[in-house]
Short mmCIF file of C-alpha atoms in Angstrom, two decimals:
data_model
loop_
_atom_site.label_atom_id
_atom_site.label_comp_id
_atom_site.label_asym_id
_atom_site.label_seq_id
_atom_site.Cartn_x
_atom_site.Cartn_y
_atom_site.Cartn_z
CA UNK A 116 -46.35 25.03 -52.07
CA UNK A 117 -45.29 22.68 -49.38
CA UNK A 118 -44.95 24.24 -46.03
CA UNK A 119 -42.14 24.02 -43.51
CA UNK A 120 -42.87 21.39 -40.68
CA UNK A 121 -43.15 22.90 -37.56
CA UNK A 122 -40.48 21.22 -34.85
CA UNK A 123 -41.76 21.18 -31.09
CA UNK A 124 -38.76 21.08 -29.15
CA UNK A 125 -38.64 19.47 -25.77
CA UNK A 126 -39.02 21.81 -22.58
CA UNK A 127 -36.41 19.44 -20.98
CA UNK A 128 -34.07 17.08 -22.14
CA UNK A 129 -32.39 14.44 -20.18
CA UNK A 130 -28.63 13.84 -20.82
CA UNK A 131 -26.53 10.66 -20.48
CA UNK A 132 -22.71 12.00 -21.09
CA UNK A 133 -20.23 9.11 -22.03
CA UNK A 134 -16.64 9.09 -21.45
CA UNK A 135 -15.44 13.32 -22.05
CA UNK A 136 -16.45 14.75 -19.06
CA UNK A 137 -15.91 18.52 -20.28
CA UNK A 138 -19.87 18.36 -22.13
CA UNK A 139 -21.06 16.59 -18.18
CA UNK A 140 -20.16 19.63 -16.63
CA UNK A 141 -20.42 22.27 -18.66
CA UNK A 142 -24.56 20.96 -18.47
CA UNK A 143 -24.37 20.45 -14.98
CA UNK A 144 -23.08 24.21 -14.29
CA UNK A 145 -26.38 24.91 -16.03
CA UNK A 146 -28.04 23.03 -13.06
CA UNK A 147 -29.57 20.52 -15.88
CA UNK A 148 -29.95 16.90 -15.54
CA UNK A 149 -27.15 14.72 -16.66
CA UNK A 150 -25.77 11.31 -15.83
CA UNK A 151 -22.32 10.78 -16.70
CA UNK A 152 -20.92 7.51 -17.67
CA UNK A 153 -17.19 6.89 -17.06
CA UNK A 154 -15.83 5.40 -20.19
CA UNK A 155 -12.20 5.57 -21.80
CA UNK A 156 -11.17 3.82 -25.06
CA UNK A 157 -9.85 0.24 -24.07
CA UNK A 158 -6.36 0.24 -23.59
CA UNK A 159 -5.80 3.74 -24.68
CA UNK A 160 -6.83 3.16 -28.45
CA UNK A 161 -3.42 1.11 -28.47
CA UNK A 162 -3.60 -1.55 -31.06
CA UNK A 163 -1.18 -4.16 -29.56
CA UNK A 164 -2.62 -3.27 -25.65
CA UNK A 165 -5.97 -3.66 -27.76
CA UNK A 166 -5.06 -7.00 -29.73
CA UNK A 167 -3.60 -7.97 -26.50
CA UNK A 168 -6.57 -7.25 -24.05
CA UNK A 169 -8.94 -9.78 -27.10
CA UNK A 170 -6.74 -12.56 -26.27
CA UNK A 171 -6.74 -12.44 -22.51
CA UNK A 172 -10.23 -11.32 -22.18
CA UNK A 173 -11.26 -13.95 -24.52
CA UNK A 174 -9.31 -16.96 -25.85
CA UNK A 175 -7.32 -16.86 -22.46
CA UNK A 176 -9.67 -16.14 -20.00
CA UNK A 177 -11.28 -19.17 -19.01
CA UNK A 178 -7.49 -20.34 -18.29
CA UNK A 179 -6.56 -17.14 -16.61
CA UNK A 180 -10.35 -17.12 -14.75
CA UNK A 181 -9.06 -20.61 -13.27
CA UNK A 182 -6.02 -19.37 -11.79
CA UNK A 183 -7.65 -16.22 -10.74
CA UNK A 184 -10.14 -17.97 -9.02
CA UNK A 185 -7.04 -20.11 -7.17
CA UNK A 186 -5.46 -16.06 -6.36
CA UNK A 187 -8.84 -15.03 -4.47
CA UNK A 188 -9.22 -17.87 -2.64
CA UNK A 189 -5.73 -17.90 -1.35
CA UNK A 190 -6.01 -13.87 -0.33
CA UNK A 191 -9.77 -14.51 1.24
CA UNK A 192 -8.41 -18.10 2.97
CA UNK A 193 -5.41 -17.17 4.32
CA UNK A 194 -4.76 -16.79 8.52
CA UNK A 195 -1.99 -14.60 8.94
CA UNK A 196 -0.91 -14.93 12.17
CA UNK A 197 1.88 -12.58 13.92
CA UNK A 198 3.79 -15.03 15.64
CA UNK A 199 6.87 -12.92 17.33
CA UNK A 200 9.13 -10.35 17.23
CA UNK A 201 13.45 -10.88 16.04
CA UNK A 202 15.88 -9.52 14.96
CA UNK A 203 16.11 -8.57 10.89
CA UNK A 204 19.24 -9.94 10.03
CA UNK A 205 18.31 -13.22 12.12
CA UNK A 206 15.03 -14.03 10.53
CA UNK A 207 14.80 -12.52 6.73
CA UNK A 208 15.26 -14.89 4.41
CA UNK A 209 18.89 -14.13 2.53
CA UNK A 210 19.38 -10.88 4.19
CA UNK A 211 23.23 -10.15 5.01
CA UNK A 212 25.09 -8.60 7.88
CA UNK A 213 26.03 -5.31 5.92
CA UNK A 214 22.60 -4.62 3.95
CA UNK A 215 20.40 -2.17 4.21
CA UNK A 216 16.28 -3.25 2.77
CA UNK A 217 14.36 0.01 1.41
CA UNK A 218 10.69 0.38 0.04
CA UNK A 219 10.20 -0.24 -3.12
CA UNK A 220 11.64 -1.29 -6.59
CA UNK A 221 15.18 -2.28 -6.48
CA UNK A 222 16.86 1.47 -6.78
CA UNK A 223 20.52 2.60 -7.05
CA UNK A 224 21.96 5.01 -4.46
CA UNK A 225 22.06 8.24 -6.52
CA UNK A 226 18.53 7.72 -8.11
CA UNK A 227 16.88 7.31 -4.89
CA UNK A 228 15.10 10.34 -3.52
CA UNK A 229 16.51 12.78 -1.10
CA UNK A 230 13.50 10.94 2.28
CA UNK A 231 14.68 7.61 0.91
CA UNK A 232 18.71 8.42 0.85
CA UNK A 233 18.39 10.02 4.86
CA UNK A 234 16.71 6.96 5.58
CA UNK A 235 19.57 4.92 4.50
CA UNK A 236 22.01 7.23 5.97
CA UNK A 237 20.20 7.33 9.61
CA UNK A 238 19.93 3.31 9.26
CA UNK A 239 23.32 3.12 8.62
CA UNK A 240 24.29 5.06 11.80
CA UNK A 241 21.89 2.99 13.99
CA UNK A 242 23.87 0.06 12.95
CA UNK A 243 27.17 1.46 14.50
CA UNK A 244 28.12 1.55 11.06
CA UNK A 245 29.27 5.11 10.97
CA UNK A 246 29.66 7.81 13.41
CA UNK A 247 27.16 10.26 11.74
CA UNK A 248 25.32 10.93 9.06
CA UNK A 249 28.17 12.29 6.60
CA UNK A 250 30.34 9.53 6.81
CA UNK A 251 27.33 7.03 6.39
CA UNK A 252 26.48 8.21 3.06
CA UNK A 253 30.25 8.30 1.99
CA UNK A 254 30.14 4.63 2.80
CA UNK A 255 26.89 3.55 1.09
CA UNK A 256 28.20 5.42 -2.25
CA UNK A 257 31.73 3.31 -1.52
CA UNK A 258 29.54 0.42 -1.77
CA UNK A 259 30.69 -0.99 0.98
CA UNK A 260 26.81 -1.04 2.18
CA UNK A 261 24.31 -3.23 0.17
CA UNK A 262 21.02 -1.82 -0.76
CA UNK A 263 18.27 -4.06 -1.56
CA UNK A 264 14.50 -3.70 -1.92
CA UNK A 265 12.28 -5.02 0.87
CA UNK A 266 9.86 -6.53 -1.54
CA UNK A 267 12.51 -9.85 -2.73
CA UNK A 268 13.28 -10.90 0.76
CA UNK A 269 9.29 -11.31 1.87
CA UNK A 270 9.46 -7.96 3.51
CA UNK A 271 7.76 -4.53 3.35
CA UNK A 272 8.25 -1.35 4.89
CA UNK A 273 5.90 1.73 4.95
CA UNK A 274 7.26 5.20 3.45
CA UNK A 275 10.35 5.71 3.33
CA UNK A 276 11.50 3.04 6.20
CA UNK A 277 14.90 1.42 5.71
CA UNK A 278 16.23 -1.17 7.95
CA UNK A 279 19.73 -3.21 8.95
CA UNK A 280 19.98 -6.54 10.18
CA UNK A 281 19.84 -5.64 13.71
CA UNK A 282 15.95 -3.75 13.18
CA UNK A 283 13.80 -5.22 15.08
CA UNK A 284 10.81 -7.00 12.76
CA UNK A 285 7.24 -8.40 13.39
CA UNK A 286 7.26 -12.24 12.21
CA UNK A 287 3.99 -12.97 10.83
CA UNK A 288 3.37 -16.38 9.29
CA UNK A 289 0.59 -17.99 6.89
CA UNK A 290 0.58 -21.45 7.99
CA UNK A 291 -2.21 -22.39 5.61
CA UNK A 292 0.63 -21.17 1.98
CA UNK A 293 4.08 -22.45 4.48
CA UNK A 294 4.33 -18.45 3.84
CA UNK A 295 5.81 -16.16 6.50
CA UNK A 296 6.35 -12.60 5.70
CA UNK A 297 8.02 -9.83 7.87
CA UNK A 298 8.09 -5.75 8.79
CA UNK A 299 9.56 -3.01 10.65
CA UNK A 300 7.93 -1.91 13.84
CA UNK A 301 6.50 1.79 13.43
CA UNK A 302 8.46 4.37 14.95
CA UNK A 303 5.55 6.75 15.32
CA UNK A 304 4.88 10.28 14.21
CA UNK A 305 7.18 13.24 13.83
CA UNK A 306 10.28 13.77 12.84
CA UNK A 307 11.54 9.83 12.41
CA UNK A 308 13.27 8.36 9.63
CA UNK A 309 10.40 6.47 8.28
CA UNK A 310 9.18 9.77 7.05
CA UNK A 311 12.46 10.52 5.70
CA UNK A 312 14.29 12.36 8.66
CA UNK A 313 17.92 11.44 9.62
CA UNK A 314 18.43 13.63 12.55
CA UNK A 315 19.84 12.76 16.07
CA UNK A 316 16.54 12.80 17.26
CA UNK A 317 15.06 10.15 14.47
CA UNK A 318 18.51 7.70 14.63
CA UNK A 319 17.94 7.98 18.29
CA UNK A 320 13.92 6.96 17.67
CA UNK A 321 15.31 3.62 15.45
CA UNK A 322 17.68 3.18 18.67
CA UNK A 323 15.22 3.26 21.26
CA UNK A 324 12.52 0.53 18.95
CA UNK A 325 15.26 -1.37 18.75
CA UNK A 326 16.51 -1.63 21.95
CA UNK A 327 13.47 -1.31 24.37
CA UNK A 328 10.00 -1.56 21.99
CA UNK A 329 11.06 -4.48 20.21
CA UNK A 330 12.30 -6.66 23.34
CA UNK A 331 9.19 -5.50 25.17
CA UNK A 332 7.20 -6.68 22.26
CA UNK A 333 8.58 -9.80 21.60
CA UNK A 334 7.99 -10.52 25.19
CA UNK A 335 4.27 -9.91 25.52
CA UNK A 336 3.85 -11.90 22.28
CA UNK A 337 5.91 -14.78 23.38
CA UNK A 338 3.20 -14.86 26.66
CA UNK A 339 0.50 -14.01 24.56
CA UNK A 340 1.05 -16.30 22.00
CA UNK A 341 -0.25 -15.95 17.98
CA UNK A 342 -2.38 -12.76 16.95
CA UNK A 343 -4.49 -13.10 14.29
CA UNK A 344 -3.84 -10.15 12.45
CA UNK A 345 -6.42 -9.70 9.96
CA UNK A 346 -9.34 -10.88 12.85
CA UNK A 347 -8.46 -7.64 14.25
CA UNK A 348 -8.41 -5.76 11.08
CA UNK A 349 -11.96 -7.08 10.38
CA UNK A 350 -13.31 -5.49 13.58
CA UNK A 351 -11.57 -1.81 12.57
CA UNK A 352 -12.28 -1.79 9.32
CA UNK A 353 -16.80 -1.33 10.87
CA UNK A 354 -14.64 0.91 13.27
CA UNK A 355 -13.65 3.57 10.77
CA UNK A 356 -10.25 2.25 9.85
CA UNK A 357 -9.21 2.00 6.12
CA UNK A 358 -5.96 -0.21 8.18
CA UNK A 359 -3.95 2.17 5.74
CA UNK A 360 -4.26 5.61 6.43
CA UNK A 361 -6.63 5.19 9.57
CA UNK A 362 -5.62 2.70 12.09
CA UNK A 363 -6.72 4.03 15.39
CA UNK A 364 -9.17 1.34 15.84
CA UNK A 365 -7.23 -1.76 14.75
CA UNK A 366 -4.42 -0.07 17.41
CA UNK A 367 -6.52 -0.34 20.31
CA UNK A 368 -7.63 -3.34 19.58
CA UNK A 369 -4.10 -5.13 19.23
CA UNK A 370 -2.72 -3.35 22.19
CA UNK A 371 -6.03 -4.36 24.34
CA UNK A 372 -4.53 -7.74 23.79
CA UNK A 373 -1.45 -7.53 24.59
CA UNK A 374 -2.14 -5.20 27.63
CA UNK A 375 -2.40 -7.93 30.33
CA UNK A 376 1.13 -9.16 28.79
CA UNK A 377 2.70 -5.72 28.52
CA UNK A 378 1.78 -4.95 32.18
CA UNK A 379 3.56 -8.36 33.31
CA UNK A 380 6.58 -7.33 31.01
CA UNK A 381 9.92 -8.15 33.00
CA UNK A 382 12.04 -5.91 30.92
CA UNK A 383 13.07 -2.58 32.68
CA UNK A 384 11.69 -0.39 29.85
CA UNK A 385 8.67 -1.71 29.73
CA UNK A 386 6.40 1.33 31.19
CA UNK A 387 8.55 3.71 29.27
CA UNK A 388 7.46 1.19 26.15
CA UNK A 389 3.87 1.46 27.24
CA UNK A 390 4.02 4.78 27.18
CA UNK A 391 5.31 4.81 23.46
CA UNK A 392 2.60 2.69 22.33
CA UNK A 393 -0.34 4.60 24.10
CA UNK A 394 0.84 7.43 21.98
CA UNK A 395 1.33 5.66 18.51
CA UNK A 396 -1.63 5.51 16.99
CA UNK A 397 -0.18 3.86 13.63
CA UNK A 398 1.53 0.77 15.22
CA UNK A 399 -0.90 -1.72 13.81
CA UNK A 400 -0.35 -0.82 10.38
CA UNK A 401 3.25 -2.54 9.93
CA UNK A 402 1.24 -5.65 11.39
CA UNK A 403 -1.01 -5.27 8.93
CA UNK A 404 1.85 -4.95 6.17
CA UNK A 405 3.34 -8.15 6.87
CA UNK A 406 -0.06 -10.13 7.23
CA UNK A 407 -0.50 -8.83 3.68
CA UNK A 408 2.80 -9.44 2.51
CA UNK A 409 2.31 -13.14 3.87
CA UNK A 410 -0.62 -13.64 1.86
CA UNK A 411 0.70 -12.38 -1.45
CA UNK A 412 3.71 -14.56 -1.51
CA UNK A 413 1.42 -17.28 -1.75
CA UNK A 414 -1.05 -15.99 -3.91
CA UNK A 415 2.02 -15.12 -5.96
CA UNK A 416 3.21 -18.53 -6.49
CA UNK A 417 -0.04 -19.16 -9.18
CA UNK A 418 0.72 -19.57 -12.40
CA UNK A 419 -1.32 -18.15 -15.65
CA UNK A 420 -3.18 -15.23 -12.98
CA UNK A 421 -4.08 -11.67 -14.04
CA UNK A 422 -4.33 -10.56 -10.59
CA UNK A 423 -1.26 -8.25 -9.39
CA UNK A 424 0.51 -9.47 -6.04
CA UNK A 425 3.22 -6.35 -5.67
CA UNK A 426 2.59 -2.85 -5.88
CA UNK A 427 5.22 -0.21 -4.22
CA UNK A 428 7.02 2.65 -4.84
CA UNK A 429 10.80 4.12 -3.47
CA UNK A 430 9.71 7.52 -4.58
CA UNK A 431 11.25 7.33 -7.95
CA UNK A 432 9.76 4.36 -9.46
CA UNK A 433 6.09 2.34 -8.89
CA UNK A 434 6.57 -1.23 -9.51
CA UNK A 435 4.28 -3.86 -10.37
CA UNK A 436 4.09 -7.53 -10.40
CA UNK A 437 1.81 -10.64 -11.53
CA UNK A 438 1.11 -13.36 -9.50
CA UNK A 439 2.89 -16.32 -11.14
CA UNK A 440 5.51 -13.74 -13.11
CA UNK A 441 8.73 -12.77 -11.34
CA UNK A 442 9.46 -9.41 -13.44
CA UNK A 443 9.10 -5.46 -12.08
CA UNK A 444 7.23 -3.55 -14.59
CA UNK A 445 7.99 0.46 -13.92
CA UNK A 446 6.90 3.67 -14.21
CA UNK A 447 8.23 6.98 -12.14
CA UNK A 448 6.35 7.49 -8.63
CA UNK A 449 3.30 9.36 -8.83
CA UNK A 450 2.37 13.14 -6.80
CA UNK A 451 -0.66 12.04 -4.37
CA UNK A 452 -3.32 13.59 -6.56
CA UNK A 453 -6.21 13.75 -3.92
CA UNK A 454 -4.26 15.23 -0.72
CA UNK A 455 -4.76 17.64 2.57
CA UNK A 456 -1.07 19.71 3.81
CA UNK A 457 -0.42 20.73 6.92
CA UNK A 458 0.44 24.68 6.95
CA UNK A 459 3.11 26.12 5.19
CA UNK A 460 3.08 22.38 2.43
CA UNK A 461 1.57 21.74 -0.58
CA UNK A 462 2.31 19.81 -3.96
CA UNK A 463 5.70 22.11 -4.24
CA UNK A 464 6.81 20.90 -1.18
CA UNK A 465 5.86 17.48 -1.67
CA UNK A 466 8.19 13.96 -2.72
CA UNK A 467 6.13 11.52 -5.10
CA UNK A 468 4.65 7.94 -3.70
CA UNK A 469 6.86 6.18 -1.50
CA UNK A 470 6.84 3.37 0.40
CA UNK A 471 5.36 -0.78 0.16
CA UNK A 472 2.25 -0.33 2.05
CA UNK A 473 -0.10 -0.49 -1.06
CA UNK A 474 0.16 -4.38 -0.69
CA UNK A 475 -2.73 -3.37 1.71
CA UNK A 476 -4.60 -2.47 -1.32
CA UNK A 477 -4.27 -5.66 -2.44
CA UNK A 478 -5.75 -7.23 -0.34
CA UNK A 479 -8.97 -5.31 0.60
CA UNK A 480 -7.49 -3.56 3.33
CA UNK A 481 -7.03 0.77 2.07
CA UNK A 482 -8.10 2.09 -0.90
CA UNK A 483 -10.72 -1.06 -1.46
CA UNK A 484 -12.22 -0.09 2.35
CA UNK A 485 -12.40 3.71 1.96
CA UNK A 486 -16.33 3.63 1.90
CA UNK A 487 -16.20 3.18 5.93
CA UNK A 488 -14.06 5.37 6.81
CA UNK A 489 -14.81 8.79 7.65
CA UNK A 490 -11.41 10.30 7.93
CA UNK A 491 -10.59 8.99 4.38
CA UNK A 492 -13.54 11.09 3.13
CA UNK A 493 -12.01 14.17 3.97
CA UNK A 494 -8.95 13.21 2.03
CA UNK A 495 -11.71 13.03 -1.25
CA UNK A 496 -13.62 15.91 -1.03
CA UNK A 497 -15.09 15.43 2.48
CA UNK A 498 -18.28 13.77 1.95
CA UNK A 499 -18.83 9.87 2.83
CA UNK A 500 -20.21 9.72 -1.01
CA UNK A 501 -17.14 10.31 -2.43
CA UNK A 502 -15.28 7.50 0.31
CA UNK A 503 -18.02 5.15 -1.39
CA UNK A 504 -17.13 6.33 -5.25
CA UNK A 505 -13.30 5.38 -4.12
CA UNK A 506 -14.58 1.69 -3.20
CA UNK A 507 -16.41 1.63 -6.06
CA UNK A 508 -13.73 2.30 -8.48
CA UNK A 509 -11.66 -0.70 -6.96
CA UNK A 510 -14.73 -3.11 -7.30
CA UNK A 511 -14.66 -2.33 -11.11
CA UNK A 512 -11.01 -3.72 -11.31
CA UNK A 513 -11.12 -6.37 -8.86
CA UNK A 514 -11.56 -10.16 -9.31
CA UNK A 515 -12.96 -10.76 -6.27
CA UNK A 516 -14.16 -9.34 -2.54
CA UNK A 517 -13.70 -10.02 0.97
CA UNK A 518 -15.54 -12.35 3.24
CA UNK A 519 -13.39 -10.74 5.94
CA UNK A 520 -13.92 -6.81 5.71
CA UNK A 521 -17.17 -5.81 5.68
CA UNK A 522 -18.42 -2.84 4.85
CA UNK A 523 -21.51 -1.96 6.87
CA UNK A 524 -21.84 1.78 4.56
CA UNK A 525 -22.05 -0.65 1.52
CA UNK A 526 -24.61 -3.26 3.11
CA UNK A 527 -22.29 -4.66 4.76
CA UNK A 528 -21.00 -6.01 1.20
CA UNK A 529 -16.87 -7.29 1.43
CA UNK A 530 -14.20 -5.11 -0.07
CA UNK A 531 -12.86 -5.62 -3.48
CA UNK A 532 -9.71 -8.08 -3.61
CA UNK A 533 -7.54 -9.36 -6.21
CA UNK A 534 -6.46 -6.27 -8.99
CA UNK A 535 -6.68 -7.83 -11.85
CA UNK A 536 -4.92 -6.39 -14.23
CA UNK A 537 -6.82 -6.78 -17.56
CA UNK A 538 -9.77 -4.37 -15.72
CA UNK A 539 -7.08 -1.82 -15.27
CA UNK A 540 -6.24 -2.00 -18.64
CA UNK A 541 -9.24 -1.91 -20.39
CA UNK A 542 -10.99 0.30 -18.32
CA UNK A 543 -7.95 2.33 -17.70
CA UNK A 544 -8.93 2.95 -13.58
CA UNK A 545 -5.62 2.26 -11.64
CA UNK A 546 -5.72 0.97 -7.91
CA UNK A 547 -6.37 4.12 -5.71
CA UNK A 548 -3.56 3.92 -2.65
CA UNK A 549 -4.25 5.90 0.60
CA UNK A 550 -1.11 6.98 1.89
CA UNK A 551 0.93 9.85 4.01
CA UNK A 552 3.02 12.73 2.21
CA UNK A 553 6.22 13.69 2.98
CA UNK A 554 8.60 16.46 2.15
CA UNK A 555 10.76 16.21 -0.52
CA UNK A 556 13.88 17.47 0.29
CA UNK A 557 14.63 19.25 3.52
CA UNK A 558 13.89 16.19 5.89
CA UNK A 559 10.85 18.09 7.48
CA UNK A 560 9.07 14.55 7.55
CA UNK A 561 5.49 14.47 7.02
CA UNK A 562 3.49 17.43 5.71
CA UNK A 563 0.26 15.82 4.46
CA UNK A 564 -1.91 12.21 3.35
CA UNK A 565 -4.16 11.65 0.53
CA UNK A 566 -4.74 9.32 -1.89
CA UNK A 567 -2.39 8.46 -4.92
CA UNK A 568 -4.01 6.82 -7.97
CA UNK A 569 -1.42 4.76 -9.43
CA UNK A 570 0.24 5.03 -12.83
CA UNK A 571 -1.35 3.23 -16.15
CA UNK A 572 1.72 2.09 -17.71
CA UNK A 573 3.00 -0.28 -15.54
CA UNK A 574 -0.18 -2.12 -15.56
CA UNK A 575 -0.02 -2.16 -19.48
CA UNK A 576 3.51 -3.18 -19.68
CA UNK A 577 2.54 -6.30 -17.25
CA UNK A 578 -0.71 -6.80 -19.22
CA UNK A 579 1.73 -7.18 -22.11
CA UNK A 580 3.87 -9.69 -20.49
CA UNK A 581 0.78 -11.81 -19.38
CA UNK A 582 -0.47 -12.09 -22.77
CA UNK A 583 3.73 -12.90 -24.07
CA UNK A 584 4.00 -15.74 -21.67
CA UNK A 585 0.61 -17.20 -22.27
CA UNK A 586 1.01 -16.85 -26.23
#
């Protein structure tokens, strides 16, 4: 009679968990060993995302590699310099005398969120348009106001900033892509309308940039002359700064230039300006916007490129676009999934994405620099590890990296650049977009920041395009 083998079972037994990462846990809150590998099914298991991803990852790439290739080195090669300060309506390229630009995807009045509509309203009463707030949003639903996205006149605007043609806007121009992009001048914290507020106190804020910080500025720049925008942003992002969420550094640095200027201003408001800026601790990001913007537009103008060159959001809809393709692809605005409220807030309280600033992310500035930067660890579970995972996930769908922003965490290794959209697709990570949180409906302004991972589908809807055009 045969007998039974005897089995010796390991004592230990080493685990590699890929893609579900319910049986990765479940061993690690057994304190075993287990590495997890992050792995989804390409394009969702779709077969025409599928059939579509073969093509350009194979047949098409070396075509779409080419152009890539032309994308990063216009991102990495491009000097945006901020050149001056003017008036909106003066300067942006096709912008009338009654419109209003918002963040985002073009968006009609009643589908726009409640922070996005007061923003309108309060920009609308800055202009001298109408006497309050009431009668301003009578008149924009009249029609007699025209609302157009930032985004198609070479503009962007953080949160939920709106502005009319007498805003004052930073002029920042690519000379190296005959590109120049513009953007609003930050108003600062509390309650102002670029965090959705349209009280006295915030039209009165838009009044006061206007009239005194934006004649101020444009006077130290004139005697200044050009600003290298990103130079600066290279020396905050070793600093700490993200240049999204965290700008402190890249502030100080820009106003310890323009401090000998400022000092010498002849304008009568400039030490109440001064004061202002001392106390603003964003101002450099809308500097860093437009530098962004500037390179963009010229990395857009490639033909045949998987790399995405627009990504915002008007709280009701994230749009995407393709260098060398002039269509939106949607999807609604996303919560901010990784986030820290003030007292009293929380996800209940709280509007969806808003605002253009993730062109940062396209660039290497934000989400891509997140390794460095201590305060956007605690936004991610508070450790610097998880600041570095962030970074990491953007170098698995980027084309490219910086030669600019260093990152000295990483070995001083450049951030990712160039989203390319064919990674997000297959490997079904979207671009990670640190950003601030605001209320949703009562015009508190800001309750929170975090970091909003952005939506699959308009990635796969442009992915679809791609492959449509190049068929």
């Amino acid at each position: 009679m045969s007998q039974t083998p005897v089995v010796d079972l390991p004592a230990a037994v080493d685990v590699v968990n890929i893609g579900l990462p319910l049986f990765e846990t479940a061993l690690r809150d057994q304190d075993r060993p287990v590495i997890g590998v992050d792995w989804r099914i390409p394009g969702g298991g779709d077969a025409r995302t599928v059939a579509a991803l073969a093509r350009l990852l194979g047949p098409a790439a070396g075509r779409i590699d080419k152009a890539n290739s032309e994308v990063i080195r216009r991102l990495n090669e491009g000097v945006p310099l901020l050149v001056g300060v003017d008036r909106a309506g003066a300067v942006i390229p096709g912008m009338g005398e009654r419109t209003i630009l918002h963040c985002g995807p073009s968006i009609a009045w009643e589908q726009m969120p409640d922070p996005l509509q007061r923003s309108v309203r309060a920009a609308v009463v800055a202009e001298g348009w109408a006497p309050d707030v009431a009668a301003a949003g009578r008149l924009v639903e009249s029609g007699e106001v025209e609302l157009e996205p930032a985004n198609e006149h070479r503009t962007v605007v953080p949160m939920a900033t709106s502005i009319g043609p007498s805003a004052p806007v930073y002029v920042v121009q690519n000379e190296l892509g005959g590109t120049t992009a513009y953007s609003s001048i930050n108003q600062g914290s509390g309650a102002v309308q670029w965090f959705g507020v349209d009280s006295d106190d915030a039209i009165a804020r838009i009044v006061f940039v206007r009239d005194k910080v934006g004649p101020v500025l444009a006077e130290a720049l004139a005697s200044h002359g050009p600003v290298d925008a990103f130079a600066l942003a290279a020396q905050g992002v070793p600093m700490g700064d993200d240049v999204h969420m965290r700008v402190q550094a890249t502030t100080n640095l820009f106003l310890r230039d323009l401090l000998p200027y400022l000092v010498r201003a002849q304008h009568p408001a400039a030490p109440e300006v001064a004061t202002f800026l001392s106390g603003n601790h964003l101002m450099f990001l809308n500097v860093a916007m437009a530098a962004a913007k500037s390179l963009v537009e010229w990395a857009g103008e490639v033909r045949d490129a998987s790399i995405v060159t627009t990504m915002a959001r008007n709280g009701t809809t994230y749009g995407v676009r393709l260098a060398g393709g002039g269509d939106w692809f949607l999807a609604p605005s996303p919560p901010i999934q990784d986030a820290l409220y003030y007292p009293g807030f929380g996800p209940e309280t709280s509007a969806p994405d808003i605002g253009d600033s993730a062109v940062l992310e396209l660039v290497g500035l934000g989400g891509p620099a997140a390794a460095n930067s201590p305060a956007v660890a605690g936004f991610l579970g508070g450790r610097m590890s998880h600041a570095i995972a962030a970074t990491r996930s953007m170098q698995r769908i980027c084309a490219g990296e910086s030669p600019r922003f260093r990152l000295p965490i990483l070995d001083n290794v450049g951030t990712p650049v160039g989203v390319d959209v064919r990674k997000v697709v297959e490997l079904g990570i979207t671009p990670a977009v640190n950003t601030g949180i605001i209320h949703k409906t009562d015009g508190t302004g800001q309750v929170g920041a975090g970091v909003a991972w952005a939506p699959i589908e308009p990635f796969t809807d442009a992915l679809l395009d791609l492959d449509r055009r190049l068929a």
